[in-house]
C-alpha cells in the first residue's frame, strides 16, 4: 500500500475516569459495583473507590474507540444502583478529605501509593477526572517512513525519534488543545479551599474566574507542583531525565510525572503516546466529542512530518506558562510566541490550525473528510460563545453547578435506557450478538469480531486465555454438531421427543404432493391440519388450517411447503397458544408468547395510520437489529385483512385488536410478551426434558399450550419445534413484560465451568 | 389405511447358523473371531464354537431383512482369517465327536445345556445348520382384523388364535416347503455313521439317496426322536402340552422342542412365528433365495384368512409322515391327503400353490408382484430338474461334495471382496455412511436410519443404550457446533491457525470485485494467485493461477468465486502437491494425495476410449455411492484438453498421463492414492496441531507440501483448508495404496469413551 493510504492508520484507545455520585450530587461513598468484578479490563477503579475508570481496548480507528467508550459508559450508567455518573472533570459535592475513600486493592503497594498521593496532592485534587487518549501510528506506515529515511539509525531508534518529535510539538503547543477542549470552567465550593479563594466569581455553590477554560489544566488542577525539565533529545536521555527526578525524590515513580503527553514504552522503545489534557466534557454523554480526538490525531500526523527541533529548557518553561495562560484566559490573552515576541491565543491558534488544514488538504485521502473537524475548531477559536467553557458557564448560570450536572447525568442515563439494546459500533450486527457483546463488556471479556456479516465473534477470558467462538449469539461450543443437525430435522426431532414420552404433533411426512392429495380424497387427513416443510426455520413455508380446508387450499399449502424442502410434514393442528421457551443450560431462561402483528384501534385512525404509529417505536426496526421488527402492509397482510373483511383504510373501534398476519413470528412484526413467571411449571419441565432428550444446552422450544395455568397432560400441549439458534433479543426486550438478561446467562454458561476469572 | 393395503405389512427377521471351515473343507477348530466381540447382537456363536450365528434385526420387509443378512454374511466372510463359511446345511469334513468344540459361554447354564444336547443328539447332528425366518403381522392389520371379527375374545386372545391357525396350516402342509426348499440332498461320509449306512448312493465322499431333498428335515436331521403331541386349541393349552413334555423329561426346556414352526411369545401371548424348516442353500451366497421367504410370507397371509380347523393328534402324526416322505422323495411319491386318500406331492402341492395364487390375485396390492414367486415354485414342483436338490446333486456330481462347497464358498468370498464397499439395502446412501454402518454391524451396534436422503443415522449400544446421531458419517457429537462454524469460514480458520503458528496461505479477503482489480492494476497482487470463495466446499468457485494471469482471467476467476459467496479470498499460490490428512480424534487416520482426473495412454486408443475403459471399474460411480467417481468429458475437461492442445480424439503415447482437469477432487473423477505411511511425520504433526487449534475431533486437513520426504519448515507447506465433513470412503478404498478402515476408528471414538459393551 502507498504511504498516502496509510497516514491515517493507527491504533487508538481511550481511558476515562468518572466519579460516581448519589442523586443529590454528592460523591458516592459506596463500593465499586460488584457486577463488574474485580479484574474487569474495561471497567475498574482509579484513585478513589468512587472513581470508575473506563478503558477501551486498542482499536483501529478513533470512531471504533469512541464507540467502545460509549458502550462501556452506557453499561456502567445502566448498572449503577441509585447512583449517577458525574458528567464532568471537576468534582461534585465533596465530603472532607478524610472521608473521600481511596480505591481498595488486593495489592498493598497500589494502596500505599494512593495514600502517598493523597497526602502529597490532597484527595480532592487527586479525584479530578479526565480523559486519556492513546495513539500510535500503524507499523506499516512507520516502516514506510523508515524506508524513506536515511536509515542511519535502527528502525526502533527512528520510531523513538519520530514519537519524541510529535511529543515535543504537542508539548510546545498544548495550550491550544487546553484552550479548545477545556471543559471544566466551574467547580464546586466544596473543592480545595485555596482554589475557591482564588475564584473571582461565585454563585449558587459554583466557583469560576473570568476566562477559565479548564480548572483541571490550571494551577488548581492535578499536576506536579514544580517545573521539571525533561531531556527530549533521545529516548535514552528522556528516560535518564525521568530517573533523575525519581532519584532526587521529586516523584516516587514514572507515573507520578503528570505531563500533558505521556510517553508509553514497550521493550525500551516508545510504543504509543498518551494525551492527558482532555477534560470530561459535560455536554457529551461519553464526556468527549469524538471530533476532538480526530483533531489530535490529525495534528499527530501533521507534526510527524515537520522538521525536528530542540525542545530545550527555555521552551519547556515557556510552554508551561502558555498552558497556564490558555487554561484560564480569553482568546485575546497574550502567549509567548518565541523568546522575543508574544501573540494572542486567537492568532497563534489560527495559524496552527490553518497550517494543519493546508497540510491535510494536500493528502489525497482524508479520513476525516468534509473539513468539519478543523473548521469547527477554527470557529471555536474565533467565537468565544462557541467554546465548551462558554456554553458550560452559561448553562450552569441558568441553573446551578450541581443541578446542571445532575440534569445532564439523568438525561444521559435516560438516553442510555431508551436505547439500551443498542451497542455503538455494532449496529450492523444482529441484536442478539450485540446483547451478548454487552454482557461480555460488563464481564470484562476480550471481544474479537471475526466476521461481522456472519455475526461471528470470539470472546476470550483475559486471565486464562480461554476462547469461545460464537456465531449469531447462540451457536456455541456448548452444543454438539450432531444434535444441532437433529434439531434442524423436524422429523428426527419429533421421533426423539416422542421416544422420550414428550407430546409432539401427530402426523407424518410425505415426499410427493400427490400422496397428500390422495389421502385428502380418502378422508385420511386430519380435519385441522398444519402443512410444513421438514427443514426450514422462521415459519417459512408453513400453512395452518385450524378449520376445514378445500383441496385447492391444500394444494396451495403443499406447493408453499415443497418450495422450501422436498420433504413435507402433515400434522394434526393442536389448539392453544404458542409459546417460546428458551433453554440455557439446564434452566428455563425465559418464556414468551408471540402475538401476530397487530394494531389496536382508537375509533379514529385507519389501520394504515395505526401501523405507522406503532412502527415509530425505537424498539422496532428491520433485520434483527432491534428488539422488534416493523409491521408491514404487504400482500400477506392485505390478504389477511381482506379475509377479515377489512382494508388498510378501515378504522377499528377503540380497543379493538386487528391482526395483520396469521403467523406470530417476531420477524413479521409480531409482539413478544414475557410469560416466564406466568406459566405452569410443568410446561417448563417438558421443555427442559425436550432439551435433555435432544442433548442440547441452548435451544428455543416452541410449544402449543391450551391453558398455561393448568398442568401439562398428554393431550393439552404439543412441542412443535425445537430451534437450535434461538434469538435472545426477543426475551431481553419484550414488547410487554419483564426484560430477561439472556446475554449474561449465555456468558455464564460458556465461561463459568472454565477456570474462574 | 385399508386392510388391502396392510396385508403385506409385517415384521421380518432372519437367523442363520453357519459353520466355519478351513481351506481343506474341514470344520474349523479355531475360536470364534474376536473382531466381532462376545456380545454382538448380529454375529454370535450357536451350538458349536465353530458355528457362527447371524441374526438380522427386526425389519419391515422381507427384502430389508434379506439385505441385512447379506451384509452380515459379507462382513463375516471378509473378516474370517484363513477360513471360509461353509455354504450348506450339511456339515463339512468332521472330526470325531469329541473333537467338535462346543460354543464357549460365560454362562455356565448355557454351556451345560449344550453338553446335554451333545450327549442326547450327538454333536454331528447338532451342528447341522439352517435358516430360521421370523414373521409377525403388523399390529395395524391385526387390529383391523380384530375389529372385523365378532370380538367375543379379547384382542390378545384373538391374535393368539390367528397365529395358532396359521401355525397349524403350516405344520400340516410343511411337507410342501421342505420339498420346495430342500437344499441338503448330499452329505459327507464323516457325518453320523448310521446315516451314511442308510444312504444308497455314495461317491467321492458324498452320500445321498434317491429323491433326497433335505437331510436336515429327514430322520437323519436335527429333530426330536419321538413324536410329541401338541395341543393347538388355545395358546394356553399349547403351553400346557409343552410343559407336560418338560415335566415328563422328554425335553429339558421349551427350546428343545424342534418343531418346524416355533411359536414365540411375549407377555404370555404369541408375538411372532419362527419358520425353522429352511436349509442353507449352497446356490446362494446368503444361503437363501429371498423368493422362498416371500412364498412363506404369502402363505402366512393366505392361511390367516382360511377357516380354522382342529389339528388333532391324527393329523399331527400324518403331517410328520408327510414331512419324512417329502424330505426324501420324488414328486410322484404319495402323501396322505386325509385319513382316507393319498395323493402325490406334485398334485397336492400344485393345488396349494394354485389356491394361494388365486387368493393373492384377488388382492388389489401385491407387494411381490409379477407372479414370479409363486410361478417359480410351481415350475420347481413340475420340473424335477429345477428343484434345488437336483441342481445341487448334479453340481456335486461334476466335482465332489467338498470341492463343490469350497468352490461355492470361495466364489461368494470373491464376490464379497469385489464389492466389499457396498452395503445391501443401503446403496442409496453415501458410501461413507455405508462404511460406517458396516463397522456398526461388525461391532454389534443397533442401526436406525433416521433420514436416508440426509444420510442421517443413529447408532445405539444395545448394552447401555448410549445413542449417537451421525449425519454423513463424520458429522457427529464429537465436534462442537461453534468449531464446525469456524471451519466453515475459511477466513476465521486461517486466522486461528496463523495464531497458533501453523502455515497458512498469505492473502486477504475482499468483498468487492473492484478491490481486486484495483490491486491488480497497482501490481499489488501476488504473481501466482489462488482466488476462492470464503465459505464453500468441494472446490467450487476456486481458480488457481500457478502462472502469470491477465486482468480478463482475474475477472473471470472473481466472477466464479463471487457466484459462491459474497466474500472472496485472494491468496498467494503455494507450490507443491496437495494432500488430504484425515484426523480422527488425536490421530492421523489416513493421508491421501488426490490426482486430478486422468488417463494413461496406450499408444492406440483415444482419450474418449481410455476414459470409458477407466470408468468400467466397479469402484467408480456417481454421487458418492462408490469409492471413486466417473471421469467426465464435459466442458471443463474439453477446455482443459484444448489448453494442452488435445481433444477427446487424441491418442496419447504409451505410458503418457493425460490430465482431464486442473482440480484434483475425487468428485470430478480424481484418483486417490494412499500416502499414510509415506509422508514425513512433521506434516502429520502440523495437521494434528491444526485440529487441536481448531478444537475439533474429526476433520480433513488439506495441505500443500513441496516435498513429503523432507521435514516441515515455515515455508515449505501450507494448510489451505480444514474440512469438517471429510469423506471417509476415499481412504477406505483408495485408487492405489493401502485401504484404511476409517469406519472402525469413528465408531471407536464415538463409543469407546462411553461405557464398554
Coordinates of C-alpha atoms in Angstrom, one line a residue, chain A residues 341-684:
Chain A
X341 CA 7.6 38.1 20.8
X342 CA 4.1 37.4 22.2
X343 CA 0.9 36.8 20.2
X344 CA -2.6 36.2 21.3
X345 CA -4.3 32.8 21.6
X346 CA -6.6 33.6 18.7
X347 CA -4.0 34.4 16.1
X348 CA -1.4 31.9 17.2
X349 CA -4.1 29.2 17.3
X350 CA -5.5 30.1 13.9
X351 CA -2.0 29.9 12.3
X352 CA -1.6 26.4 13.7
X353 CA -5.0 25.2 12.5
X354 CA -4.6 26.7 9.1
X355 CA -1.2 25.1 8.7
X356 CA -2.8 21.8 9.7
X357 CA -5.6 22.3 7.2
X358 CA -3.2 23.1 4.4
X359 CA -1.2 20.0 5.0
X360 CA -4.2 17.8 5.3
X361 CA -5.7 19.2 2.1
X362 CA -2.6 18.1 0.3
X363 CA -3.2 14.5 1.2
X364 CA -5.2 12.5 -1.3
X365 CA -7.2 10.6 1.3
X366 CA -8.6 12.4 4.3
X367 CA -10.3 10.0 6.6
X368 CA -11.9 12.9 8.4
X369 CA -13.3 14.4 5.3
X370 CA -15.6 17.4 4.8
X371 CA -13.3 19.7 6.8
X372 CA -15.8 19.6 9.7
X373 CA -13.2 18.8 12.4
X374 CA -10.7 21.6 11.6
X375 CA -13.4 24.1 10.7
X376 CA -15.3 23.6 13.9
X377 CA -12.1 24.2 15.9
X378 CA -11.4 27.4 14.0
X379 CA -14.9 28.6 14.7
X380 CA -14.5 27.8 18.4
X381 CA -11.3 29.8 18.3
X382 CA -13.0 32.7 16.5
X383 CA -16.2 32.9 18.5
X384 CA -15.9 32.7 22.2
X385 CA -19.5 31.7 22.7
X386 CA -18.8 28.5 20.8
X387 CA -16.1 27.3 23.3
X388 CA -17.1 24.5 25.5
X389 CA -16.4 26.6 28.6
X390 CA -18.7 29.4 27.5
X391 CA -21.5 27.1 26.7
X392 CA -21.0 25.3 30.1
X393 CA -20.8 28.6 32.0
X394 CA -24.0 29.9 30.6
X395 CA -25.8 26.5 31.1
X396 CA -24.6 26.4 34.7
X397 CA -25.7 30.0 35.1
X398 CA -29.2 29.1 34.1
X399 CA -29.5 26.5 36.9
X400 CA -26.6 26.0 39.3
X401 CA -23.4 23.9 39.2
X402 CA -24.9 20.8 40.9
X403 CA -28.3 20.9 39.2
X404 CA -26.8 21.3 35.8
X405 CA -24.5 18.3 36.2
X406 CA -27.3 16.2 37.7
X407 CA -29.7 17.0 34.9
X408 CA -27.1 16.2 32.3
X409 CA -26.3 12.9 34.1
X410 CA -30.0 12.0 34.2
X411 CA -30.5 12.9 30.6
X412 CA -27.6 10.7 29.5
X413 CA -29.0 7.9 31.6
X414 CA -32.4 8.3 30.1
X415 CA -30.9 8.1 26.6
X416 CA -29.0 5.0 27.6
X417 CA -32.1 3.4 28.9
X418 CA -34.1 4.2 25.8
X419 CA -31.5 2.7 23.5
X420 CA -30.1 0.2 26.0
X421 CA -30.4 -2.6 23.4
X422 CA -28.1 -0.8 21.0
X423 CA -24.4 -1.1 21.0
X424 CA -22.4 1.6 19.4
X425 CA -20.2 0.5 16.5
X426 CA -22.0 -2.9 16.3
X427 CA -25.3 -1.6 14.9
X428 CA -24.7 -3.6 11.7
X429 CA -24.7 -6.9 13.7
X430 CA -27.7 -8.8 14.9
X431 CA -29.2 -7.5 18.1
X432 CA -28.7 -10.9 19.8
X433 CA -25.0 -10.6 19.1
X434 CA -24.9 -7.0 20.3
X435 CA -26.6 -8.1 23.6
X436 CA -24.0 -10.8 24.1
X437 CA -21.2 -8.4 23.5
X438 CA -22.8 -6.1 26.1
X439 CA -22.6 -8.9 28.6
X440 CA -19.0 -9.6 27.6
X441 CA -18.0 -6.0 28.2
X442 CA -19.7 -6.0 31.5
X443 CA -17.9 -9.2 32.4
X444 CA -14.6 -7.9 31.1
X445 CA -14.1 -10.5 28.3
X446 CA -11.9 -9.6 25.3
X447 CA -14.1 -9.3 22.2
X448 CA -12.9 -10.2 18.7
X449 CA -15.3 -9.7 15.8
X450 CA -14.3 -12.5 13.4
X451 CA -16.9 -11.9 10.7
X452 CA -19.3 -9.1 11.1
X453 CA -21.7 -10.2 8.3
X454 CA -21.9 -13.6 9.8
X455 CA -22.3 -12.3 13.4
X456 CA -19.3 -14.4 14.3
X457 CA -17.4 -13.3 17.4
X458 CA -14.8 -14.7 19.7
X459 CA -14.8 -14.0 23.4
X460 CA -11.6 -14.6 25.4
X461 CA -11.1 -14.6 29.2
X462 CA -8.1 -12.4 29.6
X463 CA -6.9 -14.2 32.7
X464 CA -6.7 -17.8 31.4
X465 CA -7.0 -17.1 27.7
X466 CA -9.9 -19.5 27.3
X467 CA -11.5 -18.6 24.0
X468 CA -15.1 -19.2 22.9
X469 CA -16.3 -18.9 19.3
X470 CA -19.9 -17.8 18.9
X471 CA -22.0 -17.2 15.9
X472 CA -25.3 -15.5 16.0
X473 CA -25.2 -15.4 19.8
X474 CA -26.4 -18.9 20.4
X475 CA -24.3 -21.1 18.0
X476 CA -21.7 -22.0 20.5
X477 CA -19.3 -24.7 21.7
X478 CA -22.0 -25.8 24.2
X479 CA -23.8 -27.8 21.6
X480 CA -22.7 -30.9 19.7
X481 CA -22.8 -30.7 16.0
X482 CA -24.9 -33.8 15.6
X483 CA -27.5 -32.5 18.0
X484 CA -27.9 -29.3 16.0
X485 CA -28.4 -31.4 12.9
X486 CA -31.1 -33.4 14.8
X487 CA -32.9 -30.2 15.7
X488 CA -32.5 -29.0 12.1
X489 CA -34.5 -32.0 11.0
X490 CA -38.1 -31.7 12.3
X491 CA -38.9 -35.3 11.6
X492 CA -36.0 -36.6 13.6
X493 CA -36.6 -34.1 16.4
X494 CA -40.2 -35.4 16.7
X495 CA -39.0 -39.0 16.7
X496 CA -36.6 -38.4 19.5
X497 CA -39.1 -36.4 21.6
X498 CA -41.8 -39.0 21.1
X499 CA -39.4 -41.7 22.1
X500 CA -38.9 -39.8 25.4
X501 CA -42.6 -39.5 26.0
X502 CA -42.9 -35.8 25.1
X503 CA -46.0 -34.6 23.3
X504 CA -45.4 -33.8 19.7
X505 CA -47.9 -33.2 16.9
X506 CA -49.2 -36.5 15.4
X507 CA -48.6 -36.6 11.8
X508 CA -46.4 -38.0 9.1
X509 CA -44.1 -36.9 6.3
X510 CA -44.6 -37.0 2.6
X511 CA -42.2 -36.7 -0.3
X512 CA -44.8 -36.1 -3.0
X513 CA -47.7 -33.8 -3.3
X514 CA -49.9 -36.4 -4.8
X515 CA -49.7 -38.6 -1.6
X516 CA -51.3 -35.8 0.4
X517 CA -54.0 -35.2 -2.2
X518 CA -54.8 -38.9 -2.3
X519 CA -55.1 -39.0 1.5
X520 CA -57.3 -35.9 1.4
X521 CA -59.6 -37.5 -1.1
X522 CA -59.8 -40.7 1.0
X523 CA -60.6 -38.5 4.0
X524 CA -57.5 -39.8 5.7
X525 CA -56.1 -36.3 6.6
X526 CA -56.8 -34.6 9.9
X527 CA -59.7 -32.1 9.8
X528 CA -57.5 -29.4 11.3
X529 CA -54.1 -29.5 9.6
X530 CA -50.7 -28.0 9.7
X531 CA -48.6 -28.3 6.5
X532 CA -44.9 -27.5 6.9
X533 CA -41.5 -28.2 5.3
X534 CA -39.3 -30.6 7.1
X535 CA -36.2 -28.5 7.5
X536 CA -36.7 -24.7 7.5
X537 CA -36.9 -22.0 10.0
X538 CA -38.6 -18.7 10.6
X539 CA -42.0 -20.2 9.8
X540 CA -41.2 -20.2 6.1
X541 CA -43.5 -22.4 4.0
X542 CA -45.9 -23.2 6.8
X543 CA -49.7 -23.2 6.4
X544 CA -52.1 -23.7 9.2
X545 CA -55.7 -24.9 8.7
X546 CA -57.5 -24.5 12.1
X547 CA -60.7 -25.1 10.2
X548 CA -61.9 -27.3 7.3
X549 CA -60.0 -26.7 4.2
X550 CA -60.6 -27.3 0.5
X551 CA -58.5 -29.4 -1.9
X552 CA -57.4 -26.2 -3.6
X553 CA -56.2 -24.7 -0.3
X554 CA -54.4 -27.9 0.5
X555 CA -52.6 -27.8 -2.9
X556 CA -51.5 -24.2 -2.4
X557 CA -50.2 -25.1 1.1
X558 CA -48.3 -28.1 -0.3
X559 CA -46.8 -26.0 -3.1
X560 CA -45.7 -23.5 -0.5
X561 CA -44.2 -26.1 1.8
X562 CA -42.5 -28.0 -1.1
X563 CA -40.9 -24.8 -2.3
X564 CA -38.9 -24.9 0.9
X565 CA -38.0 -28.6 1.2
X566 CA -38.6 -31.8 -0.6
X567 CA -40.0 -33.4 2.5
X568 CA -43.2 -32.0 3.9
X569 CA -44.9 -32.8 7.2
X570 CA -48.6 -33.1 7.6
X571 CA -49.6 -32.7 11.3
X572 CA -52.8 -32.6 13.2
X573 CA -53.4 -29.0 14.3
X574 CA -53.1 -28.6 18.1
X575 CA -55.2 -25.9 19.5
X576 CA -53.8 -23.4 22.0
X577 CA -51.4 -20.6 22.1
X578 CA -47.8 -20.8 21.0
X579 CA -45.0 -20.1 23.5
X580 CA -41.3 -20.0 23.0
X581 CA -39.4 -21.5 25.9
X582 CA -35.8 -20.6 25.9
X583 CA -33.4 -23.1 27.5
X584 CA -30.0 -22.0 28.5
X585 CA -28.1 -24.9 30.1
X586 CA -30.3 -26.7 32.5
X587 CA -32.7 -23.9 33.2
X588 CA -35.6 -22.2 31.5
X589 CA -34.2 -18.7 30.9
X590 CA -37.3 -17.1 29.5
X591 CA -40.8 -17.8 28.1
X592 CA -42.5 -15.5 25.7
X593 CA -45.7 -15.6 23.8
X594 CA -45.6 -14.2 20.3
X595 CA -48.7 -12.3 19.2
X596 CA -49.1 -12.0 15.5
X597 CA -48.5 -8.5 14.1
X598 CA -51.5 -6.4 15.2
X599 CA -52.8 -2.9 15.9
X600 CA -55.3 -1.8 18.4
X601 CA -58.0 0.7 17.2
X602 CA -58.7 4.0 18.7
X603 CA -62.0 4.6 16.9
X604 CA -60.5 7.3 14.8
X605 CA -57.5 6.3 12.8
X606 CA -57.1 3.9 9.9
X607 CA -55.2 0.6 10.1
X608 CA -52.5 2.1 7.9
X609 CA -52.1 5.0 10.3
X610 CA -52.1 2.7 13.4
X611 CA -49.4 0.7 11.8
X612 CA -47.3 3.7 11.1
X613 CA -47.7 4.9 14.6
X614 CA -46.8 1.5 16.1
X615 CA -43.7 1.5 13.9
X616 CA -42.5 4.7 15.3
X617 CA -41.3 2.9 18.5
X618 CA -37.5 2.9 18.8
X619 CA -37.8 -0.8 19.6
X620 CA -38.9 -1.6 16.0
X621 CA -36.6 -1.9 13.0
X622 CA -35.5 -4.2 10.3
X623 CA -33.4 -7.3 10.1
X624 CA -32.9 -8.3 13.7
X625 CA -31.1 -5.1 14.7
X626 CA -33.9 -4.0 17.1
X627 CA -35.9 -5.9 19.7
X628 CA -39.0 -5.9 17.4
X629 CA -39.5 -5.7 13.7
X630 CA -41.6 -3.2 11.7
X631 CA -45.2 -4.2 11.0
X632 CA -45.7 -4.4 7.3
X633 CA -48.6 -3.9 5.0
X634 CA -47.6 -6.2 2.1
X635 CA -49.6 -8.8 0.2
X636 CA -49.8 -11.2 3.2
X637 CA -51.2 -8.5 5.5
X638 CA -53.6 -7.1 2.9
X639 CA -54.9 -10.6 2.1
X640 CA -55.3 -11.4 5.8
X641 CA -57.2 -8.1 6.3
X642 CA -59.4 -8.9 3.3
X643 CA -60.1 -12.3 4.8
X644 CA -61.5 -10.4 7.8
X645 CA -63.4 -8.0 5.5
X646 CA -61.0 -5.2 6.3
X647 CA -58.7 -2.9 4.3
X648 CA -55.8 -0.7 5.4
X649 CA -58.3 2.2 5.3
X650 CA -60.7 0.5 7.9
X651 CA -60.9 2.4 11.2
X652 CA -61.1 -0.2 14.0
X653 CA -63.2 0.7 17.1
X654 CA -61.5 1.8 20.2
X655 CA -59.7 -1.1 21.9
X656 CA -60.4 -3.5 19.0
X657 CA -57.3 -5.6 18.2
X658 CA -56.8 -6.2 14.5
X659 CA -54.4 -8.9 13.4
X660 CA -52.4 -8.3 10.3
X661 CA -51.0 -11.8 10.0
X662 CA -51.8 -15.3 10.9
X663 CA -48.2 -16.3 11.9
X664 CA -46.9 -14.9 15.1
X665 CA -43.2 -14.6 14.2
X666 CA -41.4 -11.5 15.5
X667 CA -39.7 -11.2 12.1
X668 CA -43.1 -10.3 10.5
X669 CA -43.9 -7.7 13.1
X670 CA -45.3 -9.8 15.9
X671 CA -45.3 -8.7 19.5
X672 CA -43.3 -10.5 22.2
X673 CA -44.9 -10.8 25.6
X674 CA -42.9 -12.2 28.5
X675 CA -44.6 -15.1 30.3
X676 CA -41.6 -16.5 32.2
X677 CA -43.3 -16.2 35.6
X678 CA -46.8 -16.8 34.4
X679 CA -46.7 -20.3 33.0
X680 CA -47.4 -23.6 34.8
X681 CA -44.0 -25.2 35.8
X682 CA -45.0 -28.4 34.1
X683 CA -44.5 -26.9 30.7
X684 CA -41.1 -25.6 31.6

